[in-house]
Amino acid sequence: MAGGTTGIFVVLEGVEGAGKTTQVELLRQRLERAGVAHTVGREPGGTELGEALRTILLEFSQGEILPESELLLILAARAAFVREIVGPALERGHVVVVDRFELSTLAYQGFGRGLDVEELETLNRFATGGLRPDLTLLLDVPVEQGRARQERDGKERDRFEAGGDPFLERVREGYNTLVRRREDVILLDGTLRSEEVHERVAGLIGSRFPERFPETFTTASG
Ligand code: Z5A
């Protein structure tokens, strides 16, 4: 259990347009229907400071943000998010569901921007105080498919997406390398229909932590 607390900490990961936000919302609705106490959040963000830093990270256009500066802004947001939101919710016994966490840093700042992954793991530990997700679900979709979904929505490219396809391909490759190294990360096919991905997400969580969920949680449509 994360950090010796009683809650469960679940993270959704993947490249842009993989379906993380959709799955966090479907899961939130299902937890609500099942009467399971829960908290949802996103990174970077989730606190006043985090949301302000998110705006800088996604939209800053008055010059370059160096990879090292980008990393430290993300970690500053994470330090607040863990201490103000995630930690207290886990202590209250909540199921905490978060859109992106430390794996994003390894994939984007490590594999994408070229910072040293081992060093990032050390800095991540500093930012989180050692709190780790109980389970991370990686939604895998080809970069061009994620992009096509966003274009369909009319979503403008942010500062990360402006890095272009070679950057995002390195990120996707990085995720797929990390999933082979980490037993707490499970790969899911994000190209399936949203409802099907959701059933798999709920099934995995329900079977991983059976003591925390009523039987109705894992049965079809919760
Ligand atoms: N970042 C970082 O570099 N390092 C870090 O440590 C952290 C973050 C924590 C935050 O963006 C940025 O911060 C991110 C990395 C960086 N880079 N970027 N860009 P974000 O997470 O807020 O933005 P995003 O990844 O671009 O999110 P997104 O566009 O919202 O993608 P998504 O959440 O994965 O997808 P979605 O919103 O659920 O779905 C997108 C569309 O596809 C929407 O129309 C859905 O209805 C549709 N969709 C969803 N699922 C499906 C399926 N299964 N089939 C068909 N269509 C679907």
mmCIF file of C-alpha atoms and ligand atoms in Angstrom:
data_model
loop_
_atom_site.group_PDB
_atom_site.id
_atom_site.type_symbol
_atom_site.label_atom_id
_atom_site.label_comp_id
_atom_site.label_asym_id
_atom_site.label_seq_id
_atom_site.Cartn_x
_atom_site.Cartn_y
_atom_site.Cartn_z
ATOM 1 C CA MET A 1 0.000 0.000 0.000
ATOM 2 C CA ALA A 2 1.348 3.413 -0.964
ATOM 3 C CA GLY A 3 3.329 5.046 1.827
ATOM 4 C CA GLY A 4 1.763 2.746 4.475
ATOM 5 C CA THR A 5 -1.633 4.467 4.081
ATOM 6 C CA THR A 6 -5.019 2.765 3.730
ATOM 7 C CA GLY A 7 -6.111 4.185 0.363
ATOM 8 C CA ILE A 8 -5.292 2.988 -3.137
ATOM 9 C CA PHE A 9 -3.388 5.139 -5.592
ATOM 10 C CA VAL A 10 -4.055 4.498 -9.292
ATOM 11 C CA VAL A 11 -2.476 6.440 -12.173
ATOM 12 C CA LEU A 12 -3.423 6.594 -15.867
ATOM 13 C CA GLU A 13 -0.568 7.233 -18.292
ATOM 14 C CA GLY A 14 0.039 7.490 -22.023
ATOM 15 C CA VAL A 15 0.851 9.843 -24.884
ATOM 16 C CA GLU A 16 -1.433 12.699 -25.909
ATOM 17 C CA GLY A 17 -4.888 11.536 -26.939
ATOM 18 C CA ALA A 18 -4.394 8.042 -25.466
ATOM 19 C CA GLY A 19 -7.675 8.409 -23.562
ATOM 20 C CA LYS A 20 -6.439 9.120 -20.017
ATOM 21 C CA THR A 21 -8.901 11.915 -19.253
ATOM 22 C CA THR A 22 -11.773 9.837 -20.645
ATOM 23 C CA GLN A 23 -10.801 6.841 -18.517
ATOM 24 C CA VAL A 24 -10.329 8.908 -15.337
ATOM 25 C CA GLU A 25 -13.845 10.292 -15.783
ATOM 26 C CA LEU A 26 -15.416 6.851 -16.518
ATOM 27 C CA LEU A 27 -13.664 5.449 -13.464
ATOM 28 C CA ARG A 28 -14.797 8.378 -11.314
ATOM 29 C CA GLN A 29 -18.420 7.745 -12.341
ATOM 30 C CA ARG A 30 -18.080 4.038 -11.593
ATOM 31 C CA LEU A 31 -16.536 4.634 -8.167
ATOM 32 C CA GLU A 32 -19.380 7.021 -7.411
ATOM 33 C CA ARG A 33 -22.029 4.475 -8.461
ATOM 34 C CA ALA A 34 -20.315 1.793 -6.351
ATOM 35 C CA GLY A 35 -20.192 4.108 -3.318
ATOM 36 C CA VAL A 36 -16.389 3.982 -3.076
ATOM 37 C CA ALA A 37 -14.802 7.104 -1.524
ATOM 38 C CA HIS A 38 -12.495 8.602 -4.101
ATOM 39 C CA THR A 39 -10.443 11.606 -5.187
ATOM 40 C CA VAL A 40 -9.418 12.409 -8.761
ATOM 41 C CA GLY A 41 -6.695 14.735 -9.997
ATOM 42 C CA ARG A 42 -4.288 15.500 -12.786
ATOM 43 C CA GLU A 43 -0.665 16.410 -13.271
ATOM 44 C CA PRO A 44 0.745 18.893 -13.658
ATOM 45 C CA GLY A 45 -1.960 20.574 -11.626
ATOM 46 C CA GLY A 46 -4.380 19.632 -8.901
ATOM 47 C CA THR A 47 -3.472 22.501 -6.552
ATOM 48 C CA GLU A 48 -3.520 26.300 -6.970
ATOM 49 C CA LEU A 49 0.244 26.312 -7.432
ATOM 50 C CA GLY A 50 0.132 23.256 -9.684
ATOM 51 C CA GLU A 51 -2.501 24.760 -11.985
ATOM 52 C CA ALA A 52 -0.491 28.003 -12.264
ATOM 53 C CA LEU A 53 2.635 26.015 -13.132
ATOM 54 C CA ARG A 54 0.605 23.935 -15.614
ATOM 55 C CA THR A 55 -0.307 27.100 -17.515
ATOM 56 C CA ILE A 56 3.368 28.050 -17.753
ATOM 57 C CA LEU A 57 4.401 24.526 -18.769
ATOM 58 C CA LEU A 58 1.786 24.202 -21.513
ATOM 59 C CA GLU A 59 1.572 27.775 -22.777
ATOM 60 C CA PHE A 60 4.770 29.740 -22.060
ATOM 61 C CA SER A 61 5.732 31.424 -25.332
ATOM 62 C CA GLN A 62 8.109 34.270 -24.397
ATOM 63 C CA GLY A 63 11.163 32.101 -24.944
ATOM 64 C CA GLU A 64 12.559 28.644 -24.382
ATOM 65 C CA ILE A 65 12.040 26.567 -21.229
ATOM 66 C CA LEU A 66 15.146 24.449 -20.811
ATOM 67 C CA PRO A 67 14.557 20.728 -20.058
ATOM 68 C CA GLU A 68 16.087 21.219 -16.598
ATOM 69 C CA SER A 69 13.766 24.146 -15.838
ATOM 70 C CA GLU A 70 10.779 22.239 -17.215
ATOM 71 C CA LEU A 71 11.624 19.315 -14.937
ATOM 72 C CA LEU A 72 11.878 21.481 -11.835
ATOM 73 C CA LEU A 73 8.546 23.196 -12.561
ATOM 74 C CA ILE A 74 6.871 19.786 -12.906
ATOM 75 C CA LEU A 75 8.460 18.565 -9.672
ATOM 76 C CA ALA A 76 7.467 21.742 -7.826
ATOM 77 C CA ALA A 77 3.853 21.065 -8.830
ATOM 78 C CA ARG A 78 4.178 17.398 -7.836
ATOM 79 C CA ALA A 79 5.568 18.176 -4.380
ATOM 80 C CA ALA A 80 2.484 20.286 -3.621
ATOM 81 C CA PHE A 81 0.035 17.829 -5.219
ATOM 82 C CA VAL A 82 1.332 14.880 -3.184
ATOM 83 C CA ARG A 83 1.349 16.714 0.138
ATOM 84 C CA GLU A 84 -1.871 18.708 -0.257
ATOM 85 C CA ILE A 85 -4.093 16.296 -2.191
ATOM 86 C CA VAL A 86 -2.881 12.725 -2.722
ATOM 87 C CA GLY A 87 -1.358 11.981 0.682
ATOM 88 C CA PRO A 88 -4.312 13.309 2.746
ATOM 89 C CA ALA A 89 -6.837 11.504 0.478
ATOM 90 C CA LEU A 90 -4.959 8.208 0.869
ATOM 91 C CA GLU A 91 -4.889 8.722 4.618
ATOM 92 C CA ARG A 92 -8.683 9.125 4.543
ATOM 93 C CA GLY A 93 -8.812 5.727 2.782
ATOM 94 C CA HIS A 94 -9.804 7.102 -0.630
ATOM 95 C CA VAL A 95 -9.189 5.499 -3.994
ATOM 96 C CA VAL A 96 -7.101 8.215 -5.662
ATOM 97 C CA VAL A 97 -7.152 8.287 -9.466
ATOM 98 C CA VAL A 98 -4.690 10.601 -11.199
ATOM 99 C CA ASP A 99 -4.155 11.570 -14.836
ATOM 100 C CA ARG A 100 -0.307 11.303 -15.139
ATOM 101 C CA PHE A 101 2.319 11.074 -12.385
ATOM 102 C CA GLU A 102 6.013 10.216 -12.066
ATOM 103 C CA LEU A 103 6.081 7.844 -15.072
ATOM 104 C CA SER A 104 5.312 10.856 -17.305
ATOM 105 C CA THR A 105 8.512 12.503 -16.031
ATOM 106 C CA LEU A 106 10.598 9.465 -16.947
ATOM 107 C CA ALA A 107 8.930 9.204 -20.378
ATOM 108 C CA TYR A 108 8.814 12.930 -21.333
ATOM 109 C CA GLN A 109 11.797 14.497 -19.562
ATOM 110 C CA GLY A 110 13.885 11.300 -19.672
ATOM 111 C CA PHE A 111 13.238 9.527 -22.960
ATOM 112 C CA GLY A 112 11.710 12.580 -24.694
ATOM 113 C CA ARG A 113 14.025 15.428 -23.605
ATOM 114 C CA GLY A 114 17.097 13.276 -22.956
ATOM 115 C CA LEU A 115 17.604 13.876 -19.211
ATOM 116 C CA ASP A 116 19.179 11.037 -17.233
ATOM 117 C CA VAL A 117 16.451 8.593 -16.177
ATOM 118 C CA GLU A 118 18.229 7.410 -13.010
ATOM 119 C CA GLU A 119 18.706 11.001 -11.881
ATOM 120 C CA LEU A 120 15.024 11.645 -12.598
ATOM 121 C CA GLU A 121 14.059 8.706 -10.387
ATOM 122 C CA THR A 122 16.043 10.241 -7.520
ATOM 123 C CA LEU A 123 14.459 13.671 -8.042
ATOM 124 C CA ASN A 124 10.996 12.105 -8.337
ATOM 125 C CA ARG A 125 11.534 10.455 -4.946
ATOM 126 C CA PHE A 126 12.456 13.839 -3.475
ATOM 127 C CA ALA A 127 9.320 15.474 -4.922
ATOM 128 C CA THR A 128 6.964 12.689 -3.822
ATOM 129 C CA GLY A 129 8.607 11.995 -0.458
ATOM 130 C CA GLY A 130 8.724 8.364 -1.648
ATOM 131 C CA LEU A 131 4.983 8.004 -2.311
ATOM 132 C CA ARG A 132 4.447 5.617 -5.234
ATOM 133 C CA PRO A 133 1.291 4.609 -7.081
ATOM 134 C CA ASP A 134 -0.088 1.175 -6.193
ATOM 135 C CA LEU A 135 -0.923 0.664 -9.839
ATOM 136 C CA THR A 136 -0.136 2.546 -13.040
ATOM 137 C CA LEU A 137 -2.129 1.768 -16.187
ATOM 138 C CA LEU A 138 -0.422 2.715 -19.427
ATOM 139 C CA LEU A 139 -2.794 3.320 -22.341
ATOM 140 C CA ASP A 140 -0.829 2.658 -25.488
ATOM 141 C CA VAL A 141 -1.856 4.220 -28.809
ATOM 142 C CA PRO A 142 0.235 5.119 -31.848
ATOM 143 C CA VAL A 143 1.284 8.787 -31.728
ATOM 144 C CA GLU A 144 -0.570 9.602 -34.960
ATOM 145 C CA GLN A 145 -3.789 8.068 -33.637
ATOM 146 C CA GLY A 146 -3.627 10.148 -30.439
ATOM 147 C CA ARG A 147 -2.948 13.223 -32.537
ATOM 148 C CA ALA A 148 -5.861 12.446 -34.878
ATOM 149 C CA ARG A 149 -8.199 12.233 -31.867
ATOM 150 C CA GLN A 150 -7.040 15.637 -30.635
ATOM 151 C CA GLU A 151 -7.340 17.191 -34.111
ATOM 152 C CA ARG A 152 -10.866 15.857 -34.335
ATOM 153 C CA ASP A 153 -11.576 17.791 -31.107
ATOM 154 C CA GLY A 154 -9.996 20.933 -32.568
ATOM 155 C CA LYS A 155 -7.414 20.920 -29.718
ATOM 156 C CA GLU A 156 -4.502 23.266 -30.389
ATOM 157 C CA ARG A 157 -0.955 21.961 -29.959
ATOM 158 C CA ASP A 158 0.564 22.850 -26.581
ATOM 159 C CA ARG A 159 4.270 23.386 -25.853
ATOM 160 C CA PHE A 160 4.899 19.638 -25.475
ATOM 161 C CA GLU A 161 3.090 18.669 -28.661
ATOM 162 C CA ALA A 162 5.047 21.360 -30.493
ATOM 163 C CA GLY A 163 8.028 19.007 -29.949
ATOM 164 C CA GLY A 164 6.618 17.128 -32.960
ATOM 165 C CA ASP A 165 6.397 13.464 -33.851
ATOM 166 C CA PRO A 166 10.060 12.439 -33.242
ATOM 167 C CA PHE A 167 9.754 13.743 -29.642
ATOM 168 C CA LEU A 168 6.418 12.004 -29.084
ATOM 169 C CA GLU A 169 7.713 8.758 -30.649
ATOM 170 C CA ARG A 170 10.613 8.791 -28.154
ATOM 171 C CA VAL A 171 8.082 9.325 -25.352
ATOM 172 C CA ARG A 172 5.944 6.387 -26.521
ATOM 173 C CA GLU A 173 9.029 4.183 -26.913
ATOM 174 C CA GLY A 174 10.140 5.286 -23.434
ATOM 175 C CA TYR A 175 6.809 4.284 -21.910
ATOM 176 C CA ASN A 176 7.070 0.888 -23.564
ATOM 177 C CA THR A 177 10.604 0.433 -22.213
ATOM 178 C CA LEU A 178 9.515 1.447 -18.695
ATOM 179 C CA VAL A 179 6.566 -0.955 -18.673
ATOM 180 C CA ARG A 180 8.998 -3.836 -19.217
ATOM 181 C CA ARG A 181 11.058 -2.715 -16.194
ATOM 182 C CA ARG A 182 8.237 -2.049 -13.749
ATOM 183 C CA GLU A 183 5.901 -4.626 -12.255
ATOM 184 C CA ASP A 184 3.507 -1.941 -10.994
ATOM 185 C CA VAL A 185 2.852 -0.700 -14.551
ATOM 186 C CA ILE A 186 0.343 -2.515 -16.747
ATOM 187 C CA LEU A 187 0.048 -1.973 -20.481
ATOM 188 C CA LEU A 188 -3.440 -1.625 -21.960
ATOM 189 C CA ASP A 189 -4.447 -1.361 -25.607
ATOM 190 C CA GLY A 190 -5.715 2.226 -25.851
ATOM 191 C CA THR A 191 -6.899 1.749 -29.454
ATOM 192 C CA LEU A 192 -9.939 -0.231 -28.275
ATOM 193 C CA ARG A 193 -13.307 1.469 -27.822
ATOM 194 C CA SER A 194 -13.443 3.660 -24.676
ATOM 195 C CA GLU A 195 -16.105 1.442 -23.049
ATOM 196 C CA GLU A 196 -13.968 -1.650 -23.606
ATOM 197 C CA VAL A 197 -10.849 0.034 -22.202
ATOM 198 C CA HIS A 198 -12.927 1.113 -19.213
ATOM 199 C CA GLU A 199 -14.153 -2.439 -18.505
ATOM 200 C CA ARG A 200 -10.538 -3.619 -18.570
ATOM 201 C CA VAL A 201 -9.427 -0.795 -16.278
ATOM 202 C CA ALA A 202 -12.212 -1.540 -13.772
ATOM 203 C CA GLY A 203 -11.572 -5.293 -13.991
ATOM 204 C CA LEU A 204 -7.867 -4.859 -13.332
ATOM 205 C CA ILE A 205 -8.365 -2.556 -10.366
ATOM 206 C CA GLY A 206 -11.132 -4.721 -8.890
ATOM 207 C CA SER A 207 -9.098 -7.914 -9.173
ATOM 208 C CA ARG A 208 -5.876 -6.287 -7.913
ATOM 209 C CA PHE A 209 -7.568 -4.917 -4.771
ATOM 210 C CA PRO A 210 -10.578 -7.207 -4.184
ATOM 211 C CA GLU A 211 -10.855 -6.267 -0.499
ATOM 212 C CA ARG A 212 -11.614 -2.643 -1.411
ATOM 213 C CA PHE A 213 -14.343 -3.046 -4.018
ATOM 214 C CA PRO A 214 -17.895 -4.428 -3.907
ATOM 215 C CA GLU A 215 -18.558 -7.239 -6.401
ATOM 216 C CA THR A 216 -20.731 -4.876 -8.462
ATOM 217 C CA PHE A 217 -17.636 -2.808 -9.242
ATOM 218 C CA THR A 218 -16.186 -5.421 -11.583
ATOM 219 C CA THR A 219 -19.415 -6.701 -13.111
ATOM 220 C CA ALA A 220 -20.318 -5.158 -16.479
ATOM 221 C CA SER A 221 -20.953 -1.387 -16.348
ATOM 222 C CA GLY A 222 -20.521 -1.383 -12.575
HETATM 223 N N1 Z5A B 1 4.119 16.258 -18.637
HETATM 224 C C1 Z5A B 1 5.475 16.016 -18.633
HETATM 225 O O1 Z5A B 1 6.160 16.336 -19.611
HETATM 226 N N2 Z5A B 1 6.045 15.439 -17.552
HETATM 227 C C2 Z5A B 1 5.342 15.103 -16.455
HETATM 228 O O2 Z5A B 1 5.912 14.582 -15.474
HETATM 229 C C3 Z5A B 1 3.919 15.353 -16.468
HETATM 230 C C4 Z5A B 1 3.350 15.924 -17.577
HETATM 231 C C5 Z5A B 1 3.091 14.978 -15.278
HETATM 232 C C6 Z5A B 1 0.089 17.579 -19.807
HETATM 233 O O3 Z5A B 1 -0.838 17.409 -20.755
HETATM 234 C C7 Z5A B 1 1.442 17.672 -20.471
HETATM 235 O O4 Z5A B 1 2.409 17.671 -19.436
HETATM 236 C C8 Z5A B 1 1.711 16.453 -21.309
HETATM 237 C C9 Z5A B 1 3.022 15.881 -20.798
HETATM 238 C C10 Z5A B 1 3.519 16.886 -19.832
HETATM 239 N N3 Z5A B 1 2.000 16.730 -22.638
HETATM 240 N N4 Z5A B 1 1.279 17.086 -23.482
HETATM 241 N N5 Z5A B 1 0.694 17.507 -24.332
HETATM 242 P P1 Z5A B 1 -2.171 16.627 -20.495
HETATM 243 O O5 Z5A B 1 -1.946 15.297 -19.869
HETATM 244 O O6 Z5A B 1 -3.146 17.487 -19.879
HETATM 245 O O7 Z5A B 1 -2.540 16.541 -22.010
HETATM 246 P P2 Z5A B 1 -2.606 15.337 -22.963
HETATM 247 O O8 Z5A B 1 -1.898 14.112 -22.673
HETATM 248 O O9 Z5A B 1 -2.272 16.005 -24.227
HETATM 249 O O10 Z5A B 1 -4.103 14.979 -22.672
HETATM 250 P P3 Z5A B 1 -5.278 14.821 -23.628
HETATM 251 O O11 Z5A B 1 -5.243 15.451 -24.963
HETATM 252 O O12 Z5A B 1 -6.366 15.271 -22.753
HETATM 253 O O13 Z5A B 1 -5.186 13.291 -23.890
HETATM 254 P P4 Z5A B 1 -5.878 12.105 -23.109
HETATM 255 O O14 Z5A B 1 -6.326 12.568 -21.780
HETATM 256 O O15 Z5A B 1 -4.989 10.946 -23.134
HETATM 257 O O16 Z5A B 1 -7.134 11.786 -24.020
HETATM 258 P P5 Z5A B 1 -8.685 12.143 -23.838
HETATM 259 O O17 Z5A B 1 -8.828 13.624 -23.549
HETATM 260 O O18 Z5A B 1 -9.323 11.196 -22.927
HETATM 261 O O19 Z5A B 1 -9.194 11.828 -25.292
HETATM 262 C C11 Z5A B 1 -8.834 12.616 -26.376
HETATM 263 C C12 Z5A B 1 -9.951 12.436 -27.455
HETATM 264 O O20 Z5A B 1 -10.007 11.086 -27.866
HETATM 265 C C13 Z5A B 1 -11.368 12.782 -26.937
HETATM 266 O O21 Z5A B 1 -12.126 13.284 -28.012
HETATM 267 C C14 Z5A B 1 -11.933 11.422 -26.548
HETATM 268 O O22 Z5A B 1 -13.324 11.382 -26.636
HETATM 269 C C15 Z5A B 1 -11.285 10.533 -27.580
HETATM 270 N N6 Z5A B 1 -11.062 9.171 -27.088
HETATM 271 C C16 Z5A B 1 -10.662 8.804 -25.846
HETATM 272 N N7 Z5A B 1 -10.565 7.466 -25.768
HETATM 273 C C17 Z5A B 1 -10.884 6.981 -27.000
HETATM 274 C C18 Z5A B 1 -10.960 5.672 -27.546
HETATM 275 N N8 Z5A B 1 -10.677 4.599 -26.816
HETATM 276 N N9 Z5A B 1 -11.322 5.554 -28.840
HETATM 277 C C19 Z5A B 1 -11.612 6.643 -29.585
HETATM 278 N N10 Z5A B 1 -11.559 7.908 -29.131
HETATM 279 C C20 Z5A B 1 -11.208 8.081 -27.843
#
